[in-house]
Amino acid sequence: MKKFTGTKLKIFETALKLFAQQGYKATTMRQIAKEIGIQQSAIYNHFKSKEAILDAIIEQLSHSYLINVFENKEPQDVYKKGRGVLKNIANIFKLMTYDTKTDLLFRFLMQELFNNSKLRVFYNEDFYQKNVKKLSAIFFMMMQDEMIESMDPLFLANEFFSPLFFYQLQITRLKADNQSTSAAATLFEKHAEFFWEKIKIKEPKQETLF
Amino acid sequence: MKKFTGTKLKIFETALKLFAQQGYKATTMRQIAKEIGIQQSAIYNHFKSKEAILDAIIEQLSHSYLINVFENKEPQDVYKKGRGVLKNIANIFKLMTYDTKTDLLFRFLMQELFNNSKLRVFYNEDFYQKNVKKLSAIFFMMMQDEMIESMDPLFLANEFFSPLFFYQLQITRLKADNQSTSAAATLFEKHAEFFWEKIKIKEPKQETLF
DNA sequence: ATTTATTAAGAACAAGTGTTCATATTTAAT
DNA sequence: ATTAAATATGAACACTTGTTCTTAATAAAT
């Protein structure tokens, strides 16, 4: 993963910000240049075209937190923590919304999702499928260990994932209007807690002898 | 609610389709005109500007199924149906994805949400808040009637709403790539079923006498 | 049938678009 | 210090954008 520096980095960051705020098409090269304080033609010393900037941003997406909700941990190494796993995942979603760059990348992703097929492939494979399948594997192991009720693990993964995604979208929207996100930010953890309580297998009440 | 006819209707429909597919900014007046088979200047006999078309579409949103998930039914009239209410709502979401126009409106909404503050206000007030609050009222009544467990009804409403929204988004995305949506479409009902089972208060087991 | 709106066409305009070019300035390497 | 490479400038180009204008065709009203 190549990191940009100097002017090239500034162009990249400014473009990401503007693309996320206004959309790719609505953002002009002059606007990017002006924000940095350089001439528009100077951009072309760093990126061959406007689309090249777009490609660089999409490339960056692959290395962002967005697709690393599990921090590269394997299902069999974490599933035993039960409720803790869910809370941990919820917390990573929460942290993402606090990280300015991840937030911009997410907003950019949502902004361009429906008119960029390359992004849809990324979203589906690297973001949605990857996370849901890993979640599914975790739930499956929990079922085998009789920690949670038995059912379709992939469906369960979708049910757990979707509110997290939705709350993230909500926060991104609120930020776009400079509104407070604190109330929404609590929903991640509440969701994990609520969800676990609903799927866990309750310990059979121990009959008291006296 | 004024309905368009003739050329004006064609312009409206074509613009909605293109805005939903490519975004507002990326769609040109020439493109709209060409698709209909008229001259670009002819559009201006029906709409004063490109933005006027946009406004007309946003206006239409207010009358679409998107904000009428409850079909104008009041909470106190439906909550007693319990599981049936949830299934009904899930079904309306499913039907929305089958309705081409609603699907286009939803895709348009998502496409422009992050660069159009007017749309964000609409999304928040007329789509999100309105539905979640009505849901919340229903859950509250269910709690008072001891049909479901007691907890924060607004949170519960969010938890029920968010997967429906997410599945709708998934289907819209799949359609954009001409992929099959049948598997995703089953998730609405599964969600309602799953959710109800998790929150309903189980009848205490009747002790058999013999 | 004649008048009057309504809608269409076609050309044109002014502004904005991404991009290129020749040239100057700065930075890095020898 | 000199050379070479990288980065900046400012003007220009070719093209697209939304919109307007004049004029012609069509439809509605008298």
Short mmCIF file of C-alpha atoms in Angstrom, two decimals, chain B residues 81-204:
data_model
loop_
_atom_site.label_atom_id
_atom_site.label_comp_id
_atom_site.label_asym_id
_atom_site.label_seq_id
_atom_site.Cartn_x
_atom_site.Cartn_y
_atom_site.Cartn_z
CA LYS B 81 -52.40 -8.11 15.73
CA GLY B 82 -48.95 -8.62 17.19
CA ARG B 83 -46.78 -10.66 14.86
CA GLY B 84 -49.17 -9.77 12.05
CA VAL B 85 -48.27 -6.08 12.25
CA LEU B 86 -44.59 -6.80 11.86
CA LYS B 87 -45.19 -9.17 8.99
CA ASN B 88 -47.38 -6.62 7.32
CA ILE B 89 -44.75 -3.90 7.51
CA ALA B 90 -42.09 -6.27 6.23
CA ASN B 91 -44.37 -7.13 3.37
CA ILE B 92 -44.85 -3.52 2.38
CA PHE B 93 -41.10 -3.14 2.20
CA LYS B 94 -40.98 -6.18 -0.02
CA LEU B 95 -43.71 -4.84 -2.27
CA MET B 96 -41.85 -1.55 -2.59
CA THR B 97 -38.91 -3.31 -4.17
CA TYR B 98 -41.22 -4.83 -6.76
CA ASP B 99 -42.72 -1.48 -7.69
CA THR B 100 -40.47 0.01 -10.34
CA LYS B 101 -41.24 3.62 -9.56
CA THR B 102 -40.76 3.29 -5.82
CA ASP B 103 -37.52 1.49 -6.48
CA LEU B 104 -36.35 4.35 -8.69
CA LEU B 105 -37.37 6.91 -6.09
CA PHE B 106 -35.48 5.04 -3.41
CA ARG B 107 -32.39 4.74 -5.56
CA PHE B 108 -32.63 8.42 -6.38
CA LEU B 109 -32.99 9.24 -2.69
CA MET B 110 -29.91 7.23 -1.76
CA GLN B 111 -27.95 8.60 -4.68
CA GLU B 112 -28.48 12.24 -3.75
CA LEU B 113 -28.84 11.95 0.02
CA PHE B 114 -25.35 13.12 0.87
CA ASN B 115 -25.17 16.14 -1.39
CA ASN B 116 -28.68 17.50 -1.09
CA SER B 117 -29.66 18.89 2.27
CA LYS B 118 -33.28 19.24 1.22
CA LEU B 119 -33.36 15.49 0.63
CA ARG B 120 -31.74 14.81 3.96
CA VAL B 121 -34.48 16.74 5.70
CA PHE B 122 -37.06 14.75 3.80
CA TYR B 123 -35.34 11.44 4.52
CA ASN B 124 -35.07 12.21 8.21
CA GLU B 125 -38.46 13.67 8.89
CA ASP B 126 -40.81 12.00 6.43
CA PHE B 127 -39.13 8.66 5.98
CA TYR B 128 -37.03 7.73 8.99
CA GLN B 129 -38.54 9.63 11.94
CA LYS B 130 -42.11 9.22 10.86
CA ASN B 131 -41.88 5.47 10.45
CA VAL B 132 -39.77 4.83 13.50
CA LYS B 133 -42.00 6.91 15.73
CA LYS B 134 -45.09 5.12 14.55
CA LEU B 135 -43.35 1.82 15.08
CA SER B 136 -42.32 2.97 18.51
CA ALA B 137 -45.91 3.77 19.42
CA ILE B 138 -46.99 0.31 18.33
CA PHE B 139 -44.31 -1.39 20.38
CA PHE B 140 -45.22 0.73 23.39
CA MET B 141 -48.81 -0.43 23.26
CA MET B 142 -47.72 -4.02 22.86
CA MET B 143 -45.65 -3.63 26.00
CA GLN B 144 -48.55 -2.23 27.96
CA ASP B 145 -50.64 -5.17 26.88
CA GLU B 146 -47.83 -7.46 27.92
CA MET B 147 -47.57 -8.91 24.45
CA ILE B 148 -43.83 -8.18 24.27
CA GLU B 149 -41.06 -7.55 26.75
CA SER B 150 -40.74 -4.10 28.24
CA MET B 151 -37.86 -1.98 27.03
CA ASP B 152 -37.11 1.29 25.26
CA PRO B 153 -39.71 1.28 22.47
CA LEU B 154 -37.82 3.75 20.29
CA PHE B 155 -34.73 1.59 20.38
CA LEU B 156 -36.81 -1.44 19.55
CA ALA B 157 -38.33 0.43 16.62
CA ASN B 158 -34.85 1.21 15.31
CA GLU B 159 -33.81 -2.40 15.66
CA PHE B 160 -36.83 -3.56 13.71
CA PHE B 161 -36.61 -0.88 11.06
CA SER B 162 -32.91 -0.99 10.26
CA PRO B 163 -32.68 -4.49 8.74
CA LEU B 164 -35.69 -3.73 6.54
CA PHE B 165 -33.98 -0.63 5.29
CA PHE B 166 -30.74 -2.49 4.76
CA TYR B 167 -32.38 -5.29 2.80
CA GLN B 168 -34.11 -2.72 0.65
CA LEU B 169 -30.77 -1.11 -0.06
CA GLN B 170 -29.30 -4.49 -0.94
CA ILE B 171 -32.06 -5.21 -3.41
CA THR B 172 -31.69 -1.81 -5.04
CA ARG B 173 -27.98 -2.47 -5.41
CA LEU B 174 -28.54 -5.93 -6.86
CA LYS B 175 -31.00 -4.51 -9.36
CA ALA B 176 -28.43 -1.95 -10.44
CA ASP B 177 -26.29 -4.87 -11.56
CA ASN B 178 -29.21 -6.85 -12.95
CA GLN B 179 -28.62 -9.56 -10.38
CA SER B 180 -31.24 -11.78 -8.86
CA THR B 181 -33.07 -10.34 -5.86
CA SER B 182 -35.18 -13.33 -4.95
CA ALA B 183 -32.95 -14.54 -2.12
CA ALA B 184 -32.71 -11.06 -0.60
CA ALA B 185 -36.45 -10.55 -0.95
CA THR B 186 -37.16 -13.42 1.44
CA LEU B 187 -35.22 -11.65 4.18
CA PHE B 188 -38.01 -9.15 4.90
CA GLU B 189 -40.40 -11.80 6.11
CA LYS B 190 -37.70 -13.81 7.83
CA HIS B 191 -36.71 -10.72 9.72
CA ALA B 192 -40.23 -10.03 10.92
CA GLU B 193 -40.64 -13.62 12.04
CA PHE B 194 -37.27 -13.74 13.77
CA PHE B 195 -37.80 -10.42 15.47
CA TRP B 196 -41.21 -11.30 16.81
CA GLU B 197 -40.00 -14.57 18.25
CA LYS B 198 -37.29 -12.71 20.10
CA ILE B 199 -39.44 -10.06 21.72
CA LYS B 200 -42.79 -11.74 22.33
CA ILE B 201 -43.63 -12.87 25.82
CA LYS B 202 -43.89 -16.61 25.86
CA GLU B 203 -47.06 -18.02 27.35
CA PRO B 204 -46.19 -19.55 30.69
#
